[in-house]
Tab-separated table of C-alpha atoms in Angstrom:
chain	number	residue	atom	x	y	z
A	1	MET	CA	-96.242	124.707	-0.437
A	2	ARG	CA	-94.349	126.022	-3.353
A	3	SER	CA	-90.554	126.769	-2.902
A	4	LEU	CA	-89.441	130.241	-1.866
A	5	VAL	CA	-87.881	130.674	-5.283
A	6	ALA	CA	-91.280	129.985	-6.970
A	7	ILE	CA	-93.192	132.238	-4.587
A	8	SER	CA	-90.639	135.061	-5.259
A	9	LEU	CA	-90.942	134.602	-8.980
A	10	VAL	CA	-94.705	134.617	-9.053
A	11	SER	CA	-94.899	137.740	-6.751
A	12	LEU	CA	-92.273	139.645	-8.726
A	13	LEU	CA	-92.955	138.700	-12.219
A	14	THR	CA	-96.697	138.070	-12.734
A	15	GLY	CA	-97.881	140.857	-14.896
A	16	CYS	CA	-94.464	142.077	-15.662
A	17	GLY	CA	-93.954	143.339	-19.148
A	18	ASP	CA	-92.821	146.167	-21.314
A	19	ASP	CA	-95.413	148.536	-22.874
A	20	ARG	CA	-93.033	150.542	-24.970
A	21	PRO	CA	-93.681	150.286	-28.838
A	22	PRO	CA	-91.453	147.609	-30.335
A	23	ALA	CA	-88.329	148.536	-32.162
A	24	PRO	CA	-88.128	147.930	-35.973
A	25	ALA	CA	-87.769	144.192	-36.536
A	26	PRO	CA	-84.234	143.113	-37.647
A	27	PRO	CA	-83.765	140.350	-40.189
A	28	ALA	CA	-84.866	137.056	-38.856
A	29	PRO	CA	-82.054	134.796	-37.625
A	30	PRO	CA	-82.106	131.050	-38.221
A	31	ALA	CA	-84.749	129.268	-36.194
A	32	TRP	CA	-83.658	128.596	-32.607
A	33	SER	CA	-83.144	124.941	-31.803
A	34	LYS	CA	-84.750	123.650	-28.595
A	35	SER	CA	-82.838	120.434	-28.930
A	36	LEU	CA	-79.216	119.356	-29.213
A	37	PRO	CA	-77.671	116.847	-31.532
A	38	ARG	CA	-76.391	113.462	-30.377
A	39	THR	CA	-72.753	113.763	-29.254
A	40	GLY	CA	-71.710	110.769	-31.320
A	41	ASP	CA	-72.707	112.829	-34.461
A	42	VAL	CA	-70.633	115.848	-33.719
A	43	LEU	CA	-67.891	115.032	-31.195
A	44	PRO	CA	-65.542	112.360	-32.643
A	45	MET	CA	-63.310	110.003	-30.698
A	46	ARG	CA	-59.995	111.477	-29.754
A	47	ARG	CA	-57.131	109.492	-28.318
A	48	GLY	CA	-59.484	106.585	-27.692
A	49	LEU	CA	-62.002	108.761	-25.789
A	50	ARG	CA	-65.291	110.344	-26.664
A	51	SER	CA	-67.019	113.298	-24.931
A	52	VAL	CA	-70.491	112.396	-23.743
A	53	ARG	CA	-73.146	114.733	-22.500
A	54	GLY	CA	-74.826	114.176	-19.182
A	55	MET	CA	-75.870	115.542	-15.860
A	56	VAL	CA	-74.473	114.634	-12.393
A	57	HIS	CA	-77.080	116.444	-10.413
A	58	LEU	CA	-80.685	115.876	-11.435
A	59	HIS	CA	-83.940	115.233	-9.637
A	60	SER	CA	-87.060	113.188	-10.549
A	61	VAL	CA	-90.494	112.508	-9.083
A	62	TYR	CA	-88.752	110.572	-6.326
A	63	SER	CA	-87.538	113.835	-4.734
A	64	HIS	CA	-90.080	115.173	-2.227
A	65	ASP	CA	-89.888	118.780	-3.489
A	66	ALA	CA	-89.942	118.059	-7.229
A	67	CYS	CA	-92.843	118.895	-9.487
A	68	ASP	CA	-93.913	122.028	-7.597
A	69	ASN	CA	-93.651	120.039	-4.278
A	70	ASP	CA	-96.275	117.488	-5.380
A	71	PRO	CA	-94.333	114.765	-7.146
A	72	LEU	CA	-96.429	111.834	-6.284
A	73	PRO	CA	-100.063	112.856	-6.045
A	74	GLY	CA	-102.118	109.821	-4.827
A	75	GLY	CA	-98.879	107.729	-4.846
A	76	MET	CA	-98.565	108.080	-8.677
A	77	ALA	CA	-95.902	109.966	-10.553
A	78	ALA	CA	-96.967	113.551	-11.297
A	79	GLN	CA	-97.848	114.331	-14.797
A	80	PRO	CA	-96.788	116.072	-16.932
A	81	CYS	CA	-93.617	116.380	-14.712
A	82	PHE	CA	-92.576	112.689	-14.956
A	83	GLN	CA	-93.009	112.766	-18.802
A	84	ASP	CA	-91.240	116.131	-19.008
A	85	LEU	CA	-88.054	114.618	-17.563
A	86	ARG	CA	-88.157	111.594	-19.842
A	87	ASP	CA	-88.888	113.687	-22.852
A	88	ALA	CA	-86.109	116.202	-22.032
A	89	LEU	CA	-83.495	113.454	-21.646
A	90	CYS	CA	-84.284	112.417	-25.185
A	91	THR	CA	-84.848	115.888	-26.810
A	92	ILE	CA	-81.472	117.106	-25.443
A	93	HIS	CA	-79.819	113.775	-26.348
A	94	LEU	CA	-78.160	113.171	-22.969
A	95	ASP	CA	-75.827	110.148	-23.160
A	96	TYR	CA	-76.217	109.685	-19.325
A	97	ALA	CA	-77.941	110.918	-16.351
A	98	PHE	CA	-77.159	110.447	-12.642
A	99	LEU	CA	-80.406	110.829	-10.898
A	100	THR	CA	-79.808	112.338	-7.448
A	101	ASP	CA	-83.025	112.284	-5.562
A	102	HIS	CA	-83.574	113.397	-1.908
A	103	ALA	CA	-83.637	110.637	0.729
A	104	THR	CA	-86.928	111.973	2.068
A	105	SER	CA	-88.651	110.239	-0.803
A	106	MET	CA	-86.274	107.954	-2.689
A	107	CYS	CA	-85.492	105.893	0.387
A	108	ASP	CA	-89.106	104.892	0.637
A	109	HIS	CA	-89.399	103.438	-2.823
A	110	ASP	CA	-88.499	100.116	-4.465
A	111	TRP	CA	-85.053	100.284	-6.096
A	112	ASP	CA	-86.241	99.417	-9.652
A	113	THR	CA	-88.799	102.193	-9.671
A	114	LEU	CA	-86.112	104.873	-9.163
A	115	PHE	CA	-84.993	104.359	-12.751
A	116	LEU	CA	-88.256	105.866	-14.088
A	117	PRO	CA	-89.184	102.732	-16.058
A	118	GLN	CA	-91.193	102.903	-19.189
A	119	PRO	CA	-91.785	100.278	-21.989
A	120	GLY	CA	-88.714	99.656	-24.120
A	121	ASP	CA	-86.165	100.417	-21.330
A	122	GLN	CA	-83.400	97.943	-20.803
A	123	ALA	CA	-82.010	97.087	-17.331
A	124	VAL	CA	-78.264	97.012	-16.974
A	125	THR	CA	-77.000	94.424	-14.302
A	126	ASP	CA	-73.657	93.712	-12.822
A	127	ALA	CA	-71.829	90.449	-12.216
A	128	MET	CA	-73.857	90.110	-8.891
A	129	GLY	CA	-77.093	90.560	-10.657
A	130	ARG	CA	-77.795	93.928	-9.236
A	131	HIS	CA	-79.791	96.482	-11.276
A	132	VAL	CA	-77.094	99.195	-11.601
A	133	ALA	CA	-78.444	101.282	-14.459
A	134	SER	CA	-81.096	101.398	-17.139
A	135	TRP	CA	-80.970	102.388	-20.816
A	136	LEU	CA	-84.029	104.601	-21.203
A	137	ALA	CA	-85.619	104.333	-24.606
A	138	CYS	CA	-86.329	107.447	-26.705
A	139	PRO	CA	-88.869	107.776	-29.493
A	140	ASP	CA	-86.043	108.533	-32.083
A	141	GLY	CA	-84.233	105.262	-31.199
A	142	SER	CA	-81.529	106.932	-29.098
A	143	GLN	CA	-80.946	105.847	-25.374
A	144	VAL	CA	-79.915	107.485	-22.170
A	145	LEU	CA	-78.016	105.607	-19.483
A	146	ALA	CA	-79.644	106.427	-16.207
A	147	MET	CA	-78.176	105.746	-12.735
A	148	VAL	CA	-79.551	106.234	-9.263
A	149	GLY	CA	-78.110	108.214	-6.491
A	150	GLY	CA	-79.106	110.861	-3.953
A	151	GLU	CA	-78.675	114.438	-2.920
A	152	ASN	CA	-78.622	115.312	0.801
A	153	ASP	CA	-75.719	116.753	2.611
A	154	LEU	CA	-73.594	114.418	0.528
A	155	MET	CA	-74.440	113.405	-3.120
A	156	PRO	CA	-73.689	109.739	-3.883
A	157	ALA	CA	-73.805	109.302	-7.716
A	158	GLY	CA	-74.287	105.933	-9.191
A	159	LEU	CA	-75.252	103.701	-6.368
A	160	VAL	CA	-75.612	100.007	-7.337
A	161	GLU	CA	-78.296	99.288	-4.742
A	162	HIS	CA	-80.141	100.725	-1.788
A	163	VAL	CA	-77.761	101.298	1.068
A	164	ALA	CA	-79.804	99.203	3.451
A	165	ALA	CA	-82.615	96.718	3.440
A	166	ASP	CA	-85.043	98.791	5.537
A	167	ALA	CA	-86.124	102.347	4.826
A	168	THR	CA	-85.358	103.684	8.343
A	169	THR	CA	-81.651	102.698	8.059
A	170	ARG	CA	-81.483	104.030	4.548
A	171	HIS	CA	-82.687	107.496	5.708
A	172	GLN	CA	-80.055	107.501	8.546
A	173	ILE	CA	-77.229	106.579	6.180
A	174	MET	CA	-78.229	108.923	3.247
A	175	SER	CA	-78.559	111.796	5.655
A	176	GLY	CA	-74.953	111.409	7.043
A	177	THR	CA	-72.363	114.048	6.740
A	178	ASP	CA	-69.028	112.616	7.704
A	179	ARG	CA	-66.271	110.461	6.299
A	180	ALA	CA	-67.689	107.185	7.653
A	181	THR	CA	-70.939	107.853	5.709
A	182	ALA	CA	-68.982	108.732	2.649
A	183	ASP	CA	-67.013	105.407	2.883
A	184	LEU	CA	-70.196	103.416	3.352
A	185	LEU	CA	-71.670	105.172	0.247
A	186	ARG	CA	-68.575	104.147	-1.691
A	187	GLN	CA	-69.050	100.516	-0.530
A	188	HIS	CA	-72.421	100.640	-2.314
A	189	GLY	CA	-70.824	101.722	-5.578
A	190	ALA	CA	-71.216	105.489	-5.367
A	191	VAL	CA	-68.927	108.248	-6.373
A	192	VAL	CA	-69.181	110.735	-3.592
A	193	VAL	CA	-69.951	114.246	-4.773
A	194	VAL	CA	-70.637	117.401	-2.830
A	195	ALA	CA	-73.277	119.720	-4.238
A	196	HIS	CA	-73.926	123.324	-3.104
A	197	GLY	CA	-70.275	123.858	-2.021
A	198	GLU	CA	-71.390	127.217	-0.570
A	199	GLY	CA	-73.096	125.342	2.200
A	200	HIS	CA	-70.087	123.238	3.183
A	201	ASP	CA	-67.148	124.304	5.315
A	202	LEU	CA	-63.652	123.329	4.343
A	203	ALA	CA	-63.217	121.168	7.420
A	204	GLN	CA	-66.034	118.925	6.254
A	205	LEU	CA	-64.725	118.793	2.775
A	206	ARG	CA	-61.311	117.768	3.949
A	207	ASP	CA	-62.847	115.043	6.202
A	208	VAL	CA	-65.166	113.639	3.565
A	209	ALA	CA	-62.579	113.795	0.740
A	210	PRO	CA	-65.205	113.719	-2.022
A	211	GLU	CA	-64.213	112.503	-5.399
A	212	ALA	CA	-66.064	115.462	-7.008
A	213	MET	CA	-67.711	118.772	-6.085
A	214	GLU	CA	-69.772	121.301	-7.870
A	215	VAL	CA	-68.059	124.474	-9.143
A	216	TYR	CA	-71.383	125.720	-10.412
A	217	ASN	CA	-75.004	125.172	-9.263
A	218	LEU	CA	-77.952	126.805	-11.020
A	219	HIS	CA	-80.083	127.150	-7.761
A	220	ALA	CA	-77.302	129.239	-6.303
A	221	ASN	CA	-78.036	131.850	-8.950
A	222	ILE	CA	-81.805	132.102	-8.291
A	223	ASP	CA	-82.590	130.939	-4.707
A	224	PRO	CA	-82.943	134.130	-2.612
A	225	ARG	CA	-81.841	132.288	0.541
A	226	ILE	CA	-78.568	131.130	-1.091
A	227	ARG	CA	-77.931	134.539	-2.560
A	228	THR	CA	-78.544	136.313	0.677
A	229	ALA	CA	-76.135	133.873	2.416
A	230	MET	CA	-73.507	134.708	-0.185
A	231	GLY	CA	-74.048	138.532	0.293
A	232	LEU	CA	-75.777	138.956	-3.161
A	233	ASP	CA	-78.848	140.808	-3.998
A	234	PRO	CA	-81.550	138.064	-3.418
A	235	THR	CA	-83.923	139.299	-6.165
A	236	ALA	CA	-81.610	140.804	-8.891
A	237	PRO	CA	-81.729	137.787	-11.224
A	238	ILE	CA	-85.417	137.398	-10.793
A	239	MET	CA	-86.007	140.981	-11.913
A	240	ARG	CA	-83.722	140.527	-14.804
A	241	LEU	CA	-86.123	137.932	-16.202
A	242	SER	CA	-88.899	140.417	-16.839
A	243	PRO	CA	-88.214	140.752	-20.650
A	244	PHE	CA	-88.926	137.071	-21.007
A	245	LEU	CA	-92.492	137.637	-19.928
A	246	SER	CA	-92.974	140.463	-22.246
A	247	ASN	CA	-95.552	140.074	-25.182
A	248	ARG	CA	-93.458	142.237	-27.411
A	249	VAL	CA	-92.716	140.647	-30.834
A	250	ASP	CA	-89.064	141.673	-30.511
A	251	GLY	CA	-88.674	140.006	-27.065
A	252	PRO	CA	-85.879	137.540	-26.406
A	253	GLU	CA	-85.886	133.794	-27.165
A	254	PRO	CA	-87.120	132.253	-23.963
A	255	ASP	CA	-84.333	129.660	-23.748
A	256	LEU	CA	-81.897	132.676	-23.289
A	257	ALA	CA	-83.401	133.273	-19.972
A	258	PHE	CA	-80.288	131.627	-18.616
A	259	LEU	CA	-78.322	134.772	-19.624
A	260	ALA	CA	-80.388	136.801	-17.227
A	261	ILE	CA	-79.631	134.704	-14.206
A	262	PHE	CA	-76.158	133.119	-14.956
A	263	GLU	CA	-73.515	134.215	-12.483
A	264	GLU	CA	-70.394	132.295	-11.530
A	265	ASN	CA	-70.343	130.836	-7.996
A	266	PRO	CA	-67.221	132.188	-6.333
A	267	ALA	CA	-68.197	130.451	-2.980
A	268	GLU	CA	-67.862	127.150	-4.717
A	269	LEU	CA	-64.985	127.828	-7.044
A	270	SER	CA	-62.906	129.220	-4.122
A	271	LYS	CA	-63.271	126.082	-2.046
A	272	PHE	CA	-62.558	123.890	-5.031
A	273	GLU	CA	-59.374	125.820	-5.628
A	274	THR	CA	-58.400	125.669	-1.895
A	275	LEU	CA	-58.591	121.906	-1.996
A	276	LEU	CA	-56.492	121.731	-5.221
A	277	GLY	CA	-53.996	124.099	-3.700
A	278	GLU	CA	-53.633	121.606	-0.763
A	279	GLY	CA	-52.597	119.036	-3.299
A	280	ARG	CA	-55.840	117.073	-3.437
A	281	HIS	CA	-57.217	115.640	-6.738
A	282	ILE	CA	-60.889	116.522	-6.964
A	283	THR	CA	-63.247	116.732	-10.015
A	284	GLY	CA	-65.260	119.834	-10.708
A	285	THR	CA	-68.909	119.417	-11.960
A	286	VAL	CA	-71.714	121.738	-12.849
A	287	GLY	CA	-75.201	120.962	-11.421
A	288	ALA	CA	-78.525	121.648	-13.055
A	289	ASP	CA	-80.261	120.634	-9.830
A	290	ALA	CA	-83.491	120.572	-11.961
A	291	HIS	CA	-86.705	119.806	-10.076
A	292	GLU	CA	-89.448	121.656	-12.068
A	293	ASN	CA	-90.219	123.436	-8.822
A	294	ALA	CA	-88.523	126.927	-9.159
A	295	VAL	CA	-89.981	128.833	-11.996
A	296	PRO	CA	-93.666	127.846	-12.568
A	297	VAL	CA	-94.200	130.903	-14.776
A	298	GLU	CA	-94.952	130.304	-18.534
A	299	LEU	CA	-92.583	132.049	-20.788
A	300	ARG	CA	-93.215	133.390	-24.297
A	301	ASP	CA	-92.962	129.943	-25.717
A	302	HIS	CA	-95.754	128.696	-23.539
A	303	GLU	CA	-93.299	126.376	-21.680
A	304	ARG	CA	-92.603	126.855	-17.924
A	305	GLY	CA	-89.455	128.682	-17.186
A	306	ASP	CA	-87.685	125.895	-15.491
A	307	SER	CA	-88.872	122.971	-17.670
A	308	TYR	CA	-86.544	120.026	-17.675
A	309	ARG	CA	-85.921	120.493	-21.337
A	310	ARG	CA	-84.960	124.171	-21.022
A	311	VAL	CA	-82.596	123.661	-18.154
A	312	LEU	CA	-80.848	120.701	-19.728
A	313	ARG	CA	-80.438	122.738	-22.857
A	314	TRP	CA	-78.393	125.229	-20.884
A	315	PHE	CA	-75.379	123.117	-19.791
A	316	SER	CA	-73.983	119.678	-19.117
A	317	ASP	CA	-71.207	117.638	-17.554
A	318	GLN	CA	-69.134	116.232	-20.386
A	319	LEU	CA	-67.177	113.105	-19.505
A	320	LEU	CA	-64.417	111.487	-21.550
A	321	VAL	CA	-64.905	107.813	-21.885
A	322	PRO	CA	-63.932	104.982	-24.139
A	323	GLU	CA	-67.510	103.701	-24.046
A	324	VAL	CA	-70.787	104.607	-22.303
A	325	THR	CA	-71.109	102.126	-19.432
A	326	PRO	CA	-71.855	102.691	-15.723
A	327	GLN	CA	-68.290	101.888	-14.730
A	328	ALA	CA	-66.628	103.909	-17.439
A	329	LEU	CA	-68.718	107.005	-16.539
A	330	LYS	CA	-67.910	106.577	-12.823
A	331	ASP	CA	-64.225	106.142	-13.558
A	332	ALA	CA	-64.138	109.414	-15.642
A	333	LEU	CA	-65.997	111.241	-12.900
A	334	VAL	CA	-63.507	110.058	-10.270
A	335	ARG	CA	-60.506	110.745	-12.395
A	336	GLY	CA	-61.557	114.206	-13.514
A	337	ARG	CA	-61.785	113.296	-17.120
A	338	GLY	CA	-64.303	115.798	-18.180
A	339	TYR	CA	-65.493	119.364	-18.260
A	340	GLY	CA	-68.499	121.501	-17.659
A	341	ALA	CA	-69.898	122.880	-20.936
A	342	PHE	CA	-72.568	125.639	-21.094
A	343	GLU	CA	-73.981	124.466	-24.385
A	344	LEU	CA	-76.453	127.376	-24.676
A	345	PHE	CA	-73.449	129.149	-26.319
A	346	GLY	CA	-72.546	126.416	-28.630
A	347	LEU	CA	-71.498	122.820	-28.851
A	348	PRO	CA	-67.903	122.065	-27.640
A	349	ILE	CA	-66.813	120.838	-31.031
A	350	GLY	CA	-62.982	120.863	-31.193
A	351	PHE	CA	-62.462	121.561	-27.539
A	352	ASP	CA	-59.411	120.002	-26.017
A	353	PHE	CA	-57.250	120.437	-22.923
A	354	ARG	CA	-54.180	118.148	-22.581
A	355	ALA	CA	-50.535	118.089	-21.590
A	356	GLU	CA	-48.002	116.968	-24.275
A	357	THR	CA	-44.953	115.257	-22.662
A	358	ALA	CA	-41.952	113.289	-23.725
A	359	SER	CA	-43.884	110.229	-22.533
A	360	GLY	CA	-47.035	110.951	-24.456
A	361	VAL	CA	-50.345	112.861	-24.021
A	362	VAL	CA	-51.766	113.501	-20.476
A	363	GLU	CA	-55.500	113.971	-20.204
A	364	MET	CA	-57.579	116.090	-17.945
A	365	GLY	CA	-57.565	114.658	-14.425
A	366	ASP	CA	-54.251	112.908	-14.896
A	367	SER	CA	-50.700	113.872	-13.758
A	368	ALA	CA	-47.461	114.639	-15.451
A	369	ASN	CA	-43.922	114.980	-14.109
A	370	ALA	CA	-42.235	118.350	-14.617
A	371	ALA	CA	-39.103	116.465	-15.594
A	372	ASP	CA	-40.927	115.272	-18.715
A	373	GLY	CA	-41.232	118.885	-20.031
A	374	PRO	CA	-45.028	119.028	-20.156
A	375	THR	CA	-46.631	121.592	-22.491
A	376	LEU	CA	-50.246	122.333	-21.704
A	377	VAL	CA	-52.383	122.859	-24.769
A	378	LEU	CA	-55.852	124.453	-24.693
A	379	GLU	CA	-57.974	124.472	-27.912
A	380	ALA	CA	-61.118	126.422	-27.812
A	381	PRO	CA	-64.264	124.972	-29.480
A	382	GLN	CA	-65.044	125.739	-33.048
A	383	VAL	CA	-67.834	128.286	-33.213
A	384	MET	CA	-70.300	126.987	-35.917
A	385	LEU	CA	-72.016	130.041	-37.357
A	386	ALA	CA	-75.110	130.157	-39.481
A	387	PRO	CA	-75.015	132.787	-42.243
A	388	GLY	CA	-75.628	136.354	-40.985
A	389	LEU	CA	-74.582	135.669	-37.412
A	390	GLU	CA	-71.830	137.784	-35.898
A	391	ARG	CA	-68.734	135.945	-34.580
A	392	PRO	CA	-68.524	135.739	-30.851
A	393	LEU	CA	-65.458	136.947	-28.883
A	394	LEU	CA	-63.513	134.205	-27.107
A	395	ARG	CA	-60.969	134.321	-24.259
A	396	THR	CA	-59.020	131.299	-23.202
A	397	ARG	CA	-57.306	130.918	-19.807
A	398	ILE	CA	-55.006	128.575	-17.980
A	399	LEU	CA	-54.789	128.965	-14.197
A	400	ARG	CA	-52.228	127.400	-11.929
A	401	VAL	CA	-53.499	126.520	-8.426
A	402	ASP	CA	-51.082	125.850	-5.655
A	403	ALA	CA	-50.660	126.603	-1.968
A	404	SER	CA	-50.327	130.306	-2.693
A	405	GLY	CA	-53.665	130.499	-4.551
A	406	SER	CA	-54.949	130.707	-8.091
A	407	THR	CA	-52.961	132.535	-10.834
A	408	GLU	CA	-53.690	133.094	-14.421
A	409	VAL	CA	-50.541	131.895	-16.255
A	410	ALA	CA	-51.619	132.065	-19.879
A	411	SER	CA	-54.486	133.586	-21.924
A	412	GLY	CA	-55.484	133.982	-25.553
A	413	ASP	CA	-58.229	134.858	-27.965
A	414	GLY	CA	-59.141	131.292	-28.978
A	415	ALA	CA	-57.971	131.752	-32.498
A	416	ALA	CA	-55.032	129.401	-32.073
A	417	PRO	CA	-54.305	126.763	-29.459
A	418	LEU	CA	-52.984	128.241	-26.282
A	419	ARG	CA	-49.716	126.542	-25.301
A	420	LEU	CA	-47.881	126.839	-21.999
A	421	SER	CA	-44.656	125.104	-20.725
A	422	ALA	CA	-45.665	123.975	-17.269
A	423	SER	CA	-42.534	123.715	-15.220
A	424	ALA	CA	-43.898	124.760	-11.892
A	425	PRO	CA	-45.851	122.138	-9.789
A	426	GLY	CA	-49.547	122.691	-9.256
A	427	ALA	CA	-53.036	121.963	-10.534
A	428	TYR	CA	-53.559	123.531	-13.897
A	429	ARG	CA	-57.257	124.121	-14.820
A	430	ALA	CA	-58.574	125.861	-17.937
A	431	GLU	CA	-61.545	127.981	-18.985
A	432	VAL	CA	-62.951	129.170	-22.214
A	433	ARG	CA	-65.055	132.385	-21.938
A	434	ILE	CA	-67.280	133.880	-24.595
A	435	THR	CA	-69.098	137.091	-25.403
A	436	PRO	CA	-71.958	135.664	-27.448
A	437	ASN	CA	-72.366	138.064	-30.248
A	438	HIS	CA	-73.823	135.228	-32.295
A	439	LEU	CA	-76.802	135.070	-30.013
A	440	LYS	CA	-77.533	138.828	-30.263
A	441	PRO	CA	-80.451	138.333	-32.812
A	442	TYR	CA	-82.130	136.073	-30.391
A	443	MET	CA	-81.938	138.483	-27.460
A	444	GLY	CA	-84.327	140.957	-29.038
A	445	TYR	CA	-84.749	144.308	-27.269
A	446	ALA	CA	-82.970	142.843	-24.102
A	447	ALA	CA	-79.614	142.541	-25.850
A	448	PRO	CA	-78.033	145.629	-24.063
A	449	ASP	CA	-78.638	143.782	-20.698
A	450	LEU	CA	-77.837	140.260	-21.782
A	451	LEU	CA	-74.773	140.677	-23.908
A	452	HIS	CA	-71.475	140.366	-21.924
A	453	GLU	CA	-68.801	137.782	-21.244
A	454	PHE	CA	-69.736	134.438	-19.817
A	455	VAL	CA	-68.010	131.196	-18.951
A	456	TRP	CA	-68.423	128.668	-21.776
A	457	ILE	CA	-66.257	125.818	-20.486
A	458	TYR	CA	-64.794	124.878	-17.127
A	459	ALA	CA	-61.988	122.218	-17.758
A	460	ASN	CA	-60.869	119.924	-14.983
A	461	PRO	CA	-57.203	120.186	-13.860
A	462	ILE	CA	-54.067	118.534	-15.148
A	463	TYR	CA	-51.623	118.003	-12.255
A	464	ILE	CA	-47.950	118.763	-12.571
A	465	HIS	CA	-45.636	117.273	-9.987
């Protein structure tokens, strides 16, 4: 049985199109890139840390509902779904991937198979000889560091082994919802993340005390059930996708379908900020939640709407690490050294959020003492424009979160670093917002509906005490 999202899309979109005569063709923009460059080629080391691209919430054939709900036909990995994921990790040049498969399937499989092995991969073992990660080999010689976890009520990222020797006990543990379960997952090496914050009440979040939680999840934009529960029109984003099925020559670039469905998730952001306001240190992540099971409709580029490549092209969790190792990535995730980047709008080249103090620089996720005279500095990414493209509009924001709520305390246009003397205690998080004028030529006749302000970057907090 296909998911409710897939059924809704098929019923609403099959046959949709636009029969109006096409508008005169504008000058052709540079060819759209379906891939992204390696971060090491465009994001240099800064203060001993490099920004690496990855995903904290990602499903494979070892989730029961992946691959249009048939991930393992005859006990074998579904094709082309399995290969789609492997290819996408390489095409988008992810540095790392936390695989988070549902217990319904992943608990029943041998640990080593959960790393999606193919010839050329290299297992990473720890001092105890456990298989804790794998370097997945890519055709161009690059590698992706893959780790195994799970998504159920809680989302343990980066487990170092199955949580129990027998499958029945694994299911019981992985399906737990309380602090005792979270602590047990931590004993098996996991960073405890909460996905789909809209489905968790604050009492549970306080009890579990996760290291991280999602501030954005793609499925919350398109799943009619989630939208209905949040009081949103359940079919609005689906209907906005109709131009991407049009056969018009001036139709939008299919990868821009994200612009039709992308909405911020206030139900998740508000809980995140409530926890920050209570004095908790917690990392915000963005979740692709990709399964290849939601949009089985072929778009104008003859690629399914929710292909792994397309979804991973849209956004990522950028972590700041001295090197790409399992422990360095998990340490950065726990500490909040990172940010969510919607790379559909551009690479985060030049982005930085830091505190400058008398004692030195304080990174995202770290704390500074107000007595040290901290100055928060937010630098927007450099917008790399091809000839003929219009410059986008940027808006930078710094928000202070404390017991009284969330307050914007500084804003700018991104042309110069935004600086704020932070004397009041609180958790200071930052955003970069963008009106993507530079993407207008790729929007075709849908530009009037697609062009408005979006979030480009969610930066994790710096804490002032």
